[in-house]
Amino acid sequence: MTELGFVNNPQVQAAATDDFFITVSDENLGMLDSDLLIVLPIYVPAAEVTDNPVFQQIPAVRDGRFLVLDSDSDISAAFSTNSVLSVPFALDELVPLVAERVN
């Protein structure tokens, strides 16, 4: 996403570790507010995220500026694979979804 010109929310960046993800508890979900929120739930169904009333209160979510990609989606799988073939596919699929939400 940084290659597309996006930057992390400073609160999210401050919580970053050497892992490629951060865990955010319900009481801290507000830190996820941003111009665009992309969530890739790992080992949980997307509905577990989207049905959460606290998640629904995040301004980016209320405004429709978010994507939740199931771990079994083609885009999520392509990003996870991170190969010379999968990344262009993921970008081709993801960019239009992002454009719909930030315009």
PDB file of N, CA and C in Angstrom:
ATOM      1  N   MET A   1       0.821  -1.188   0.000  1.00  0.00           N
ATOM      2  CA  MET A   1       0.000   0.000   0.000  1.00  0.00           C
ATOM      3  C   MET A   1       0.867   1.253   0.000  1.00  0.00           C
ATOM      4  N   THR A   2       2.024   1.183   0.648  1.00  0.00           N
ATOM      5  CA  THR A   2       2.900   2.348   0.636  1.00  0.00           C
ATOM      6  C   THR A   2       3.390   2.644  -0.776  1.00  0.00           C
ATOM      7  N   GLU A   3       3.556   1.611  -1.586  1.00  0.00           N
ATOM      8  CA  GLU A   3       3.973   1.808  -2.972  1.00  0.00           C
ATOM      9  C   GLU A   3       2.890   2.517  -3.784  1.00  0.00           C
ATOM     10  N   LEU A   4       1.644   2.468  -3.293  1.00  0.00           N
ATOM     11  CA  LEU A   4       0.541   3.170  -3.945  1.00  0.00           C
ATOM     12  C   LEU A   4       0.371   4.576  -3.390  1.00  0.00           C
ATOM     13  N   GLY A   5       1.220   4.958  -2.447  1.00  0.00           N
ATOM     14  CA  GLY A   5       1.177   6.307  -1.906  1.00  0.00           C
ATOM     15  C   GLY A   5       0.472   6.443  -0.568  1.00  0.00           C
ATOM     16  N   PHE A   6       0.028   5.340   0.004  1.00  0.00           N
ATOM     17  CA  PHE A   6      -0.641   5.395   1.296  1.00  0.00           C
ATOM     18  C   PHE A   6       0.380   5.370   2.429  1.00  0.00           C
ATOM     19  N   VAL A   7       0.006   5.952   3.553  1.00  0.00           N
ATOM     20  CA  VAL A   7       0.834   5.892   4.758  1.00  0.00           C
ATOM     21  C   VAL A   7      -0.033   5.356   5.885  1.00  0.00           C
ATOM     22  N   ASN A   8       0.608   4.685   6.831  1.00  0.00           N
ATOM     23  CA  ASN A   8      -0.130   4.153   7.977  1.00  0.00           C
ATOM     24  C   ASN A   8      -0.601   5.275   8.892  1.00  0.00           C
ATOM     25  N   ASN A   9      -1.736   5.046   9.506  1.00  0.00           N
ATOM     26  CA  ASN A   9      -2.192   5.909  10.582  1.00  0.00           C
ATOM     27  C   ASN A   9      -1.066   5.931  11.623  1.00  0.00           C
ATOM     28  N   PRO A  10      -0.689   7.103  12.143  1.00  0.00           N
ATOM     29  CA  PRO A  10       0.426   7.170  13.093  1.00  0.00           C
ATOM     30  C   PRO A  10       0.253   6.255  14.314  1.00  0.00           C
ATOM     31  N   GLN A  11      -0.982   6.073  14.795  1.00  0.00           N
ATOM     32  CA  GLN A  11      -1.199   5.173  15.936  1.00  0.00           C
ATOM     33  C   GLN A  11      -0.921   3.731  15.558  1.00  0.00           C
ATOM     34  N   VAL A  12      -1.276   3.360  14.366  1.00  0.00           N
ATOM     35  CA  VAL A  12      -1.003   2.000  13.886  1.00  0.00           C
ATOM     36  C   VAL A  12       0.502   1.827  13.694  1.00  0.00           C
ATOM     37  N   GLN A  13       1.123   2.814  13.101  1.00  0.00           N
ATOM     38  CA  GLN A  13       2.566   2.739  12.880  1.00  0.00           C
ATOM     39  C   GLN A  13       3.322   2.618  14.199  1.00  0.00           C
ATOM     40  N   ALA A  14       2.860   3.329  15.212  1.00  0.00           N
ATOM     41  CA  ALA A  14       3.516   3.280  16.523  1.00  0.00           C
ATOM     42  C   ALA A  14       3.398   1.893  17.154  1.00  0.00           C
ATOM     43  N   ALA A  15       2.370   1.152  16.784  1.00  0.00           N
ATOM     44  CA  ALA A  15       2.163  -0.186  17.349  1.00  0.00           C
ATOM     45  C   ALA A  15       2.863  -1.275  16.538  1.00  0.00           C
ATOM     46  N   ALA A  16       3.475  -0.891  15.424  1.00  0.00           N
ATOM     47  CA  ALA A  16       4.115  -1.869  14.537  1.00  0.00           C
ATOM     48  C   ALA A  16       5.272  -2.575  15.233  1.00  0.00           C
ATOM     49  N   THR A  17       5.433  -3.832  14.862  1.00  0.00           N
ATOM     50  CA  THR A  17       6.534  -4.651  15.356  1.00  0.00           C
ATOM     51  C   THR A  17       7.252  -5.231  14.137  1.00  0.00           C
ATOM     52  N   ASP A  18       8.069  -6.224  14.349  1.00  0.00           N
ATOM     53  CA  ASP A  18       8.737  -6.886  13.230  1.00  0.00           C
ATOM     54  C   ASP A  18       7.779  -7.774  12.438  1.00  0.00           C
ATOM     55  N   ASP A  19       6.593  -8.048  13.009  1.00  0.00           N
ATOM     56  CA  ASP A  19       5.593  -8.838  12.298  1.00  0.00           C
ATOM     57  C   ASP A  19       4.953  -7.986  11.204  1.00  0.00           C
ATOM     58  N   PHE A  20       4.228  -8.623  10.314  1.00  0.00           N
ATOM     59  CA  PHE A  20       3.558  -7.901   9.242  1.00  0.00           C
ATOM     60  C   PHE A  20       2.158  -7.448   9.642  1.00  0.00           C
ATOM     61  N   PHE A  21       1.801  -7.629  10.890  1.00  0.00           N
ATOM     62  CA  PHE A  21       0.459  -7.293  11.349  1.00  0.00           C
ATOM     63  C   PHE A  21       0.539  -6.753  12.768  1.00  0.00           C
ATOM     64  N   ILE A  22      -0.576  -6.163  13.194  1.00  0.00           N
ATOM     65  CA  ILE A  22      -0.728  -5.808  14.604  1.00  0.00           C
ATOM     66  C   ILE A  22      -2.061  -6.368  15.069  1.00  0.00           C
ATOM     67  N   THR A  23      -2.115  -6.700  16.327  1.00  0.00           N
ATOM     68  CA  THR A  23      -3.367  -7.137  16.938  1.00  0.00           C
ATOM     69  C   THR A  23      -3.976  -5.927  17.619  1.00  0.00           C
ATOM     70  N   VAL A  24      -5.261  -5.713  17.379  1.00  0.00           N
ATOM     71  CA  VAL A  24      -5.946  -4.567  17.964  1.00  0.00           C
ATOM     72  C   VAL A  24      -7.158  -5.080  18.726  1.00  0.00           C
ATOM     73  N   SER A  25      -7.192  -4.807  20.024  1.00  0.00           N
ATOM     74  CA  SER A  25      -8.321  -5.238  20.842  1.00  0.00           C
ATOM     75  C   SER A  25      -9.512  -4.307  20.605  1.00  0.00           C
ATOM     76  N   ASP A  26     -10.694  -4.764  20.984  1.00  0.00           N
ATOM     77  CA  ASP A  26     -11.910  -3.979  20.775  1.00  0.00           C
ATOM     78  C   ASP A  26     -11.796  -2.569  21.349  1.00  0.00           C
ATOM     79  N   GLU A  27     -11.214  -2.438  22.534  1.00  0.00           N
ATOM     80  CA  GLU A  27     -11.164  -1.109  23.147  1.00  0.00           C
ATOM     81  C   GLU A  27     -10.217  -0.158  22.406  1.00  0.00           C
ATOM     82  N   ASN A  28      -9.407  -0.687  21.501  1.00  0.00           N
ATOM     83  CA  ASN A  28      -8.487   0.158  20.732  1.00  0.00           C
ATOM     84  C   ASN A  28      -8.843   0.255  19.250  1.00  0.00           C
ATOM     85  N   LEU A  29     -10.009  -0.224  18.864  1.00  0.00           N
ATOM     86  CA  LEU A  29     -10.367  -0.208  17.444  1.00  0.00           C
ATOM     87  C   LEU A  29     -10.419   1.201  16.867  1.00  0.00           C
ATOM     88  N   GLY A  30     -10.667   2.201  17.690  1.00  0.00           N
ATOM     89  CA  GLY A  30     -10.706   3.574  17.206  1.00  0.00           C
ATOM     90  C   GLY A  30      -9.402   4.022  16.584  1.00  0.00           C
ATOM     91  N   MET A  31      -8.300   3.389  16.974  1.00  0.00           N
ATOM     92  CA  MET A  31      -7.002   3.761  16.409  1.00  0.00           C
ATOM     93  C   MET A  31      -6.891   3.408  14.933  1.00  0.00           C
ATOM     94  N   LEU A  32      -7.842   2.639  14.429  1.00  0.00           N
ATOM     95  CA  LEU A  32      -7.806   2.224  13.033  1.00  0.00           C
ATOM     96  C   LEU A  32      -8.422   3.244  12.082  1.00  0.00           C
ATOM     97  N   ASP A  33      -9.001   4.320  12.610  1.00  0.00           N
ATOM     98  CA  ASP A  33      -9.610   5.307  11.731  1.00  0.00           C
ATOM     99  C   ASP A  33      -8.557   5.902  10.806  1.00  0.00           C
ATOM    100  N   SER A  34      -8.936   6.044   9.549  1.00  0.00           N
ATOM    101  CA  SER A  34      -8.005   6.555   8.538  1.00  0.00           C
ATOM    102  C   SER A  34      -8.807   6.935   7.306  1.00  0.00           C
ATOM    103  N   ASP A  35      -8.108   7.461   6.310  1.00  0.00           N
ATOM    104  CA  ASP A  35      -8.783   7.783   5.050  1.00  0.00           C
ATOM    105  C   ASP A  35      -9.321   6.529   4.382  1.00  0.00           C
ATOM    106  N   LEU A  36      -8.591   5.428   4.560  1.00  0.00           N
ATOM    107  CA  LEU A  36      -9.002   4.130   4.023  1.00  0.00           C
ATOM    108  C   LEU A  36      -8.530   3.056   4.991  1.00  0.00           C
ATOM    109  N   LEU A  37      -9.419   2.197   5.391  1.00  0.00           N
ATOM    110  CA  LEU A  37      -9.096   1.101   6.303  1.00  0.00           C
ATOM    111  C   LEU A  37      -9.219  -0.210   5.540  1.00  0.00           C
ATOM    112  N   ILE A  38      -8.132  -0.969   5.483  1.00  0.00           N
ATOM    113  CA  ILE A  38      -8.151  -2.297   4.860  1.00  0.00           C
ATOM    114  C   ILE A  38      -7.816  -3.305   5.940  1.00  0.00           C
ATOM    115  N   VAL A  39      -8.710  -4.269   6.116  1.00  0.00           N
ATOM    116  CA  VAL A  39      -8.536  -5.293   7.143  1.00  0.00           C
ATOM    117  C   VAL A  39      -8.483  -6.652   6.451  1.00  0.00           C
ATOM    118  N   LEU A  40      -7.461  -7.417   6.806  1.00  0.00           N
ATOM    119  CA  LEU A  40      -7.340  -8.783   6.314  1.00  0.00           C
ATOM    120  C   LEU A  40      -7.390  -9.705   7.527  1.00  0.00           C
ATOM    121  N   PRO A  41      -8.584 -10.123   7.929  1.00  0.00           N
ATOM    122  CA  PRO A  41      -8.664 -11.004   9.097  1.00  0.00           C
ATOM    123  C   PRO A  41      -7.994 -12.344   8.806  1.00  0.00           C
ATOM    124  N   ILE A  42      -7.236 -12.800   9.752  1.00  0.00           N
ATOM    125  CA  ILE A  42      -6.521 -14.060   9.592  1.00  0.00           C
ATOM    126  C   ILE A  42      -7.143 -15.095  10.520  1.00  0.00           C
ATOM    127  N   TYR A  43      -7.572 -16.196   9.941  1.00  0.00           N
ATOM    128  CA  TYR A  43      -8.166 -17.318  10.686  1.00  0.00           C
ATOM    129  C   TYR A  43      -9.487 -16.983  11.353  1.00  0.00           C
ATOM    130  N   VAL A  44     -10.133 -15.906  10.950  1.00  0.00           N
ATOM    131  CA  VAL A  44     -11.484 -15.595  11.418  1.00  0.00           C
ATOM    132  C   VAL A  44     -12.301 -15.143  10.219  1.00  0.00           C
ATOM    133  N   PRO A  45     -13.585 -15.430  10.214  1.00  0.00           N
ATOM    134  CA  PRO A  45     -14.412 -14.971   9.091  1.00  0.00           C
ATOM    135  C   PRO A  45     -14.544 -13.450   9.110  1.00  0.00           C
ATOM    136  N   ALA A  46     -14.690 -12.858   7.934  1.00  0.00           N
ATOM    137  CA  ALA A  46     -14.825 -11.402   7.824  1.00  0.00           C
ATOM    138  C   ALA A  46     -15.994 -10.895   8.663  1.00  0.00           C
ATOM    139  N   ALA A  47     -17.067 -11.673   8.758  1.00  0.00           N
ATOM    140  CA  ALA A  47     -18.231 -11.247   9.531  1.00  0.00           C
ATOM    141  C   ALA A  47     -17.897 -11.028  11.003  1.00  0.00           C
ATOM    142  N   GLU A  48     -16.907 -11.735  11.514  1.00  0.00           N
ATOM    143  CA  GLU A  48     -16.509 -11.529  12.904  1.00  0.00           C
ATOM    144  C   GLU A  48     -15.981 -10.108  13.103  1.00  0.00           C
ATOM    145  N   VAL A  49     -15.414  -9.549  12.058  1.00  0.00           N
ATOM    146  CA  VAL A  49     -14.943  -8.162  12.103  1.00  0.00           C
ATOM    147  C   VAL A  49     -16.103  -7.213  11.812  1.00  0.00           C
ATOM    148  N   THR A  50     -16.763  -7.402  10.695  1.00  0.00           N
ATOM    149  CA  THR A  50     -17.775  -6.444  10.249  1.00  0.00           C
ATOM    150  C   THR A  50     -19.009  -6.408  11.141  1.00  0.00           C
ATOM    151  N   ASP A  51     -19.328  -7.492  11.818  1.00  0.00           N
ATOM    152  CA  ASP A  51     -20.489  -7.516  12.707  1.00  0.00           C
ATOM    153  C   ASP A  51     -20.201  -6.928  14.081  1.00  0.00           C
ATOM    154  N   ASN A  52     -18.961  -6.607  14.354  1.00  0.00           N
ATOM    155  CA  ASN A  52     -18.578  -6.066  15.650  1.00  0.00           C
ATOM    156  C   ASN A  52     -19.111  -4.634  15.770  1.00  0.00           C
ATOM    157  N   PRO A  53     -19.962  -4.352  16.761  1.00  0.00           N
ATOM    158  CA  PRO A  53     -20.529  -3.004  16.901  1.00  0.00           C
ATOM    159  C   PRO A  53     -19.470  -1.928  17.111  1.00  0.00           C
ATOM    160  N   VAL A  54     -18.368  -2.269  17.743  1.00  0.00           N
ATOM    161  CA  VAL A  54     -17.298  -1.283  17.948  1.00  0.00           C
ATOM    162  C   VAL A  54     -16.622  -0.977  16.614  1.00  0.00           C
ATOM    163  N   PHE A  55     -16.387  -1.996  15.805  1.00  0.00           N
ATOM    164  CA  PHE A  55     -15.817  -1.794  14.467  1.00  0.00           C
ATOM    165  C   PHE A  55     -16.730  -0.884  13.652  1.00  0.00           C
ATOM    166  N   GLN A  56     -18.026  -1.091  13.755  1.00  0.00           N
ATOM    167  CA  GLN A  56     -18.989  -0.303  12.992  1.00  0.00           C
ATOM    168  C   GLN A  56     -18.992   1.171  13.385  1.00  0.00           C
ATOM    169  N   GLN A  57     -18.443   1.501  14.543  1.00  0.00           N
ATOM    170  CA  GLN A  57     -18.387   2.891  15.004  1.00  0.00           C
ATOM    171  C   GLN A  57     -17.149   3.644  14.522  1.00  0.00           C
ATOM    172  N   ILE A  58     -16.186   2.958  13.924  1.00  0.00           N
ATOM    173  CA  ILE A  58     -15.000   3.632  13.394  1.00  0.00           C
ATOM    174  C   ILE A  58     -15.467   4.564  12.273  1.00  0.00           C
ATOM    175  N   PRO A  59     -15.083   5.851  12.312  1.00  0.00           N
ATOM    176  CA  PRO A  59     -15.551   6.777  11.274  1.00  0.00           C
ATOM    177  C   PRO A  59     -15.322   6.296   9.842  1.00  0.00           C
ATOM    178  N   ALA A  60     -14.183   5.707   9.559  1.00  0.00           N
ATOM    179  CA  ALA A  60     -13.923   5.206   8.203  1.00  0.00           C
ATOM    180  C   ALA A  60     -14.936   4.128   7.821  1.00  0.00           C
ATOM    181  N   VAL A  61     -15.341   3.328   8.770  1.00  0.00           N
ATOM    182  CA  VAL A  61     -16.326   2.273   8.502  1.00  0.00           C
ATOM    183  C   VAL A  61     -17.697   2.902   8.283  1.00  0.00           C
ATOM    184  N   ARG A  62     -18.074   3.792   9.172  1.00  0.00           N
ATOM    185  CA  ARG A  62     -19.379   4.463   9.030  1.00  0.00           C
ATOM    186  C   ARG A  62     -19.492   5.171   7.686  1.00  0.00           C
ATOM    187  N   ASP A  63     -18.366   5.723   7.200  1.00  0.00           N
ATOM    188  CA  ASP A  63     -18.375   6.474   5.947  1.00  0.00           C
ATOM    189  C   ASP A  63     -18.167   5.599   4.712  1.00  0.00           C
ATOM    190  N   GLY A  64     -17.978   4.299   4.901  1.00  0.00           N
ATOM    191  CA  GLY A  64     -17.793   3.390   3.765  1.00  0.00           C
ATOM    192  C   GLY A  64     -16.394   3.406   3.183  1.00  0.00           C
ATOM    193  N   ARG A  65     -15.431   3.901   3.942  1.00  0.00           N
ATOM    194  CA  ARG A  65     -14.049   3.975   3.462  1.00  0.00           C
ATOM    195  C   ARG A  65     -13.241   2.798   4.008  1.00  0.00           C
ATOM    196  N   PHE A  66     -13.727   1.593   3.786  1.00  0.00           N
ATOM    197  CA  PHE A  66     -13.042   0.414   4.312  1.00  0.00           C
ATOM    198  C   PHE A  66     -13.250  -0.790   3.403  1.00  0.00           C
ATOM    199  N   LEU A  67     -12.339  -1.723   3.520  1.00  0.00           N
ATOM    200  CA  LEU A  67     -12.428  -3.017   2.860  1.00  0.00           C
ATOM    201  C   LEU A  67     -12.061  -4.079   3.885  1.00  0.00           C
ATOM    202  N   VAL A  68     -12.812  -5.144   3.911  1.00  0.00           N
ATOM    203  CA  VAL A  68     -12.444  -6.305   4.712  1.00  0.00           C
ATOM    204  C   VAL A  68     -12.326  -7.461   3.725  1.00  0.00           C
ATOM    205  N   LEU A  69     -11.124  -7.978   3.595  1.00  0.00           N
ATOM    206  CA  LEU A  69     -10.858  -9.043   2.631  1.00  0.00           C
ATOM    207  C   LEU A  69     -10.772 -10.373   3.365  1.00  0.00           C
ATOM    208  N   ASP A  70     -11.700 -11.264   3.059  1.00  0.00           N
ATOM    209  CA  ASP A  70     -11.659 -12.604   3.652  1.00  0.00           C
ATOM    210  C   ASP A  70     -10.313 -13.245   3.394  1.00  0.00           C
ATOM    211  N   SER A  71      -9.860 -14.037   4.352  1.00  0.00           N
ATOM    212  CA  SER A  71      -8.568 -14.706   4.178  1.00  0.00           C
ATOM    213  C   SER A  71      -8.598 -15.690   3.015  1.00  0.00           C
ATOM    214  N   ASP A  72      -9.778 -16.111   2.604  1.00  0.00           N
ATOM    215  CA  ASP A  72      -9.859 -17.029   1.468  1.00  0.00           C
ATOM    216  C   ASP A  72     -10.172 -16.308   0.151  1.00  0.00           C
ATOM    217  N   SER A  73     -10.135 -14.961   0.158  1.00  0.00           N
ATOM    218  CA  SER A  73     -10.384 -14.233  -1.089  1.00  0.00           C
ATOM    219  C   SER A  73      -9.164 -14.318  -1.998  1.00  0.00           C
ATOM    220  N   ASP A  74      -9.394 -14.164  -3.281  1.00  0.00           N
ATOM    221  CA  ASP A  74      -8.293 -14.203  -4.245  1.00  0.00           C
ATOM    222  C   ASP A  74      -7.287 -13.082  -3.983  1.00  0.00           C
ATOM    223  N   ILE A  75      -7.771 -11.907  -3.607  1.00  0.00           N
ATOM    224  CA  ILE A  75      -6.866 -10.775  -3.362  1.00  0.00           C
ATOM    225  C   ILE A  75      -5.992 -11.059  -2.154  1.00  0.00           C
ATOM    226  N   SER A  76      -6.593 -11.511  -1.084  1.00  0.00           N
ATOM    227  CA  SER A  76      -5.830 -11.817   0.125  1.00  0.00           C
ATOM    228  C   SER A  76      -4.809 -12.916  -0.152  1.00  0.00           C
ATOM    229  N   ALA A  77      -5.218 -13.939  -0.872  1.00  0.00           N
ATOM    230  CA  ALA A  77      -4.295 -15.031  -1.206  1.00  0.00           C
ATOM    231  C   ALA A  77      -3.149 -14.525  -2.068  1.00  0.00           C
ATOM    232  N   ALA A  78      -3.451 -13.621  -2.993  1.00  0.00           N
ATOM    233  CA  ALA A  78      -2.400 -13.089  -3.861  1.00  0.00           C
ATOM    234  C   ALA A  78      -1.398 -12.270  -3.062  1.00  0.00           C
ATOM    235  N   PHE A  79      -1.873 -11.442  -2.137  1.00  0.00           N
ATOM    236  CA  PHE A  79      -0.950 -10.680  -1.298  1.00  0.00           C
ATOM    237  C   PHE A  79      -0.121 -11.611  -0.425  1.00  0.00           C
ATOM    238  N   SER A  80      -0.750 -12.639   0.105  1.00  0.00           N
ATOM    239  CA  SER A  80      -0.034 -13.570   0.975  1.00  0.00           C
ATOM    240  C   SER A  80       1.038 -14.339   0.225  1.00  0.00           C
ATOM    241  N   THR A  81       0.766 -14.665  -1.016  1.00  0.00           N
ATOM    242  CA  THR A  81       1.733 -15.388  -1.828  1.00  0.00           C
ATOM    243  C   THR A  81       2.933 -14.510  -2.153  1.00  0.00           C
ATOM    244  N   ASN A  82       2.677 -13.240  -2.436  1.00  0.00           N
ATOM    245  CA  ASN A  82       3.735 -12.249  -2.670  1.00  0.00           C
ATOM    246  C   ASN A  82       4.751 -12.719  -3.712  1.00  0.00           C
ATOM    247  N   SER A  83       4.226 -13.089  -4.861  1.00  0.00           N
ATOM    248  CA  SER A  83       5.112 -13.542  -5.941  1.00  0.00           C
ATOM    249  C   SER A  83       5.069 -12.561  -7.102  1.00  0.00           C
ATOM    250  N   VAL A  84       5.936 -12.777  -8.049  1.00  0.00           N
ATOM    251  CA  VAL A  84       5.996 -11.913  -9.220  1.00  0.00           C
ATOM    252  C   VAL A  84       4.696 -11.967 -10.023  1.00  0.00           C
ATOM    253  N   LEU A  85       3.953 -13.037  -9.909  1.00  0.00           N
ATOM    254  CA  LEU A  85       2.676 -13.154 -10.609  1.00  0.00           C
ATOM    255  C   LEU A  85       1.500 -12.710  -9.750  1.00  0.00           C
ATOM    256  N   SER A  86       1.573 -12.957  -8.447  1.00  0.00           N
ATOM    257  CA  SER A  86       0.413 -12.670  -7.600  1.00  0.00           C
ATOM    258  C   SER A  86       0.253 -11.191  -7.274  1.00  0.00           C
ATOM    259  N   VAL A  87       1.347 -10.467  -7.126  1.00  0.00           N
ATOM    260  CA  VAL A  87       1.242  -9.050  -6.749  1.00  0.00           C
ATOM    261  C   VAL A  87       0.546  -8.236  -7.845  1.00  0.00           C
ATOM    262  N   PRO A  88       0.919  -8.373  -9.119  1.00  0.00           N
ATOM    263  CA  PRO A  88       0.172  -7.627 -10.145  1.00  0.00           C
ATOM    264  C   PRO A  88      -1.316  -7.993 -10.168  1.00  0.00           C
ATOM    265  N   PHE A  89      -1.618  -9.270  -9.975  1.00  0.00           N
ATOM    266  CA  PHE A  89      -3.023  -9.687  -9.915  1.00  0.00           C
ATOM    267  C   PHE A  89      -3.727  -8.993  -8.760  1.00  0.00           C
ATOM    268  N   ALA A  90      -3.111  -9.010  -7.586  1.00  0.00           N
ATOM    269  CA  ALA A  90      -3.715  -8.386  -6.404  1.00  0.00           C
ATOM    270  C   ALA A  90      -3.952  -6.900  -6.639  1.00  0.00           C
ATOM    271  N   LEU A  91      -2.969  -6.235  -7.226  1.00  0.00           N
ATOM    272  CA  LEU A  91      -3.123  -4.805  -7.492  1.00  0.00           C
ATOM    273  C   LEU A  91      -4.234  -4.539  -8.499  1.00  0.00           C
ATOM    274  N   ASP A  92      -4.298  -5.347  -9.553  1.00  0.00           N
ATOM    275  CA  ASP A  92      -5.362  -5.182 -10.549  1.00  0.00           C
ATOM    276  C   ASP A  92      -6.741  -5.328  -9.923  1.00  0.00           C
ATOM    277  N   GLU A  93      -6.857  -6.221  -8.956  1.00  0.00           N
ATOM    278  CA  GLU A  93      -8.137  -6.454  -8.294  1.00  0.00           C
ATOM    279  C   GLU A  93      -8.415  -5.408  -7.204  1.00  0.00           C
ATOM    280  N   LEU A  94      -7.376  -5.007  -6.485  1.00  0.00           N
ATOM    281  CA  LEU A  94      -7.540  -4.131  -5.330  1.00  0.00           C
ATOM    282  C   LEU A  94      -7.732  -2.661  -5.692  1.00  0.00           C
ATOM    283  N   VAL A  95      -6.989  -2.171  -6.654  1.00  0.00           N
ATOM    284  CA  VAL A  95      -7.030  -0.735  -6.981  1.00  0.00           C
ATOM    285  C   VAL A  95      -8.439  -0.238  -7.303  1.00  0.00           C
ATOM    286  N   PRO A  96      -9.234  -0.929  -8.104  1.00  0.00           N
ATOM    287  CA  PRO A  96     -10.594  -0.441  -8.342  1.00  0.00           C
ATOM    288  C   PRO A  96     -11.447  -0.410  -7.065  1.00  0.00           C
ATOM    289  N   LEU A  97     -11.246  -1.382  -6.178  1.00  0.00           N
ATOM    290  CA  LEU A  97     -11.999  -1.394  -4.914  1.00  0.00           C
ATOM    291  C   LEU A  97     -11.601  -0.208  -4.034  1.00  0.00           C
ATOM    292  N   VAL A  98     -10.322   0.096  -4.022  1.00  0.00           N
ATOM    293  CA  VAL A  98      -9.837   1.244  -3.267  1.00  0.00           C
ATOM    294  C   VAL A  98     -10.396   2.537  -3.868  1.00  0.00           C
ATOM    295  N   ALA A  99     -10.337   2.654  -5.176  1.00  0.00           N
ATOM    296  CA  ALA A  99     -10.818   3.864  -5.850  1.00  0.00           C
ATOM    297  C   ALA A  99     -12.278   4.129  -5.541  1.00  0.00           C
ATOM    298  N   GLU A 100     -13.095   3.079  -5.468  1.00  0.00           N
ATOM    299  CA  GLU A 100     -14.523   3.251  -5.149  1.00  0.00           C
ATOM    300  C   GLU A 100     -14.713   3.856  -3.755  1.00  0.00           C
ATOM    301  N   ARG A 101     -13.793   3.573  -2.867  1.00  0.00           N
ATOM    302  CA  ARG A 101     -13.975   3.967  -1.477  1.00  0.00           C
ATOM    303  C   ARG A 101     -13.318   5.290  -1.110  1.00  0.00           C
ATOM    304  N   VAL A 102     -12.375   5.743  -1.894  1.00  0.00           N
ATOM    305  CA  VAL A 102     -11.685   6.991  -1.542  1.00  0.00           C
ATOM    306  C   VAL A 102     -12.091   8.157  -2.440  1.00  0.00           C
ATOM    307  N   ASN A 103     -12.899   7.928  -3.433  1.00  0.00           N
ATOM    308  CA  ASN A 103     -13.359   9.021  -4.302  1.00  0.00           C
ATOM    309  C   ASN A 103     -14.634   9.617  -3.805  1.00  0.00           C
TER     310      ASN A 103
END
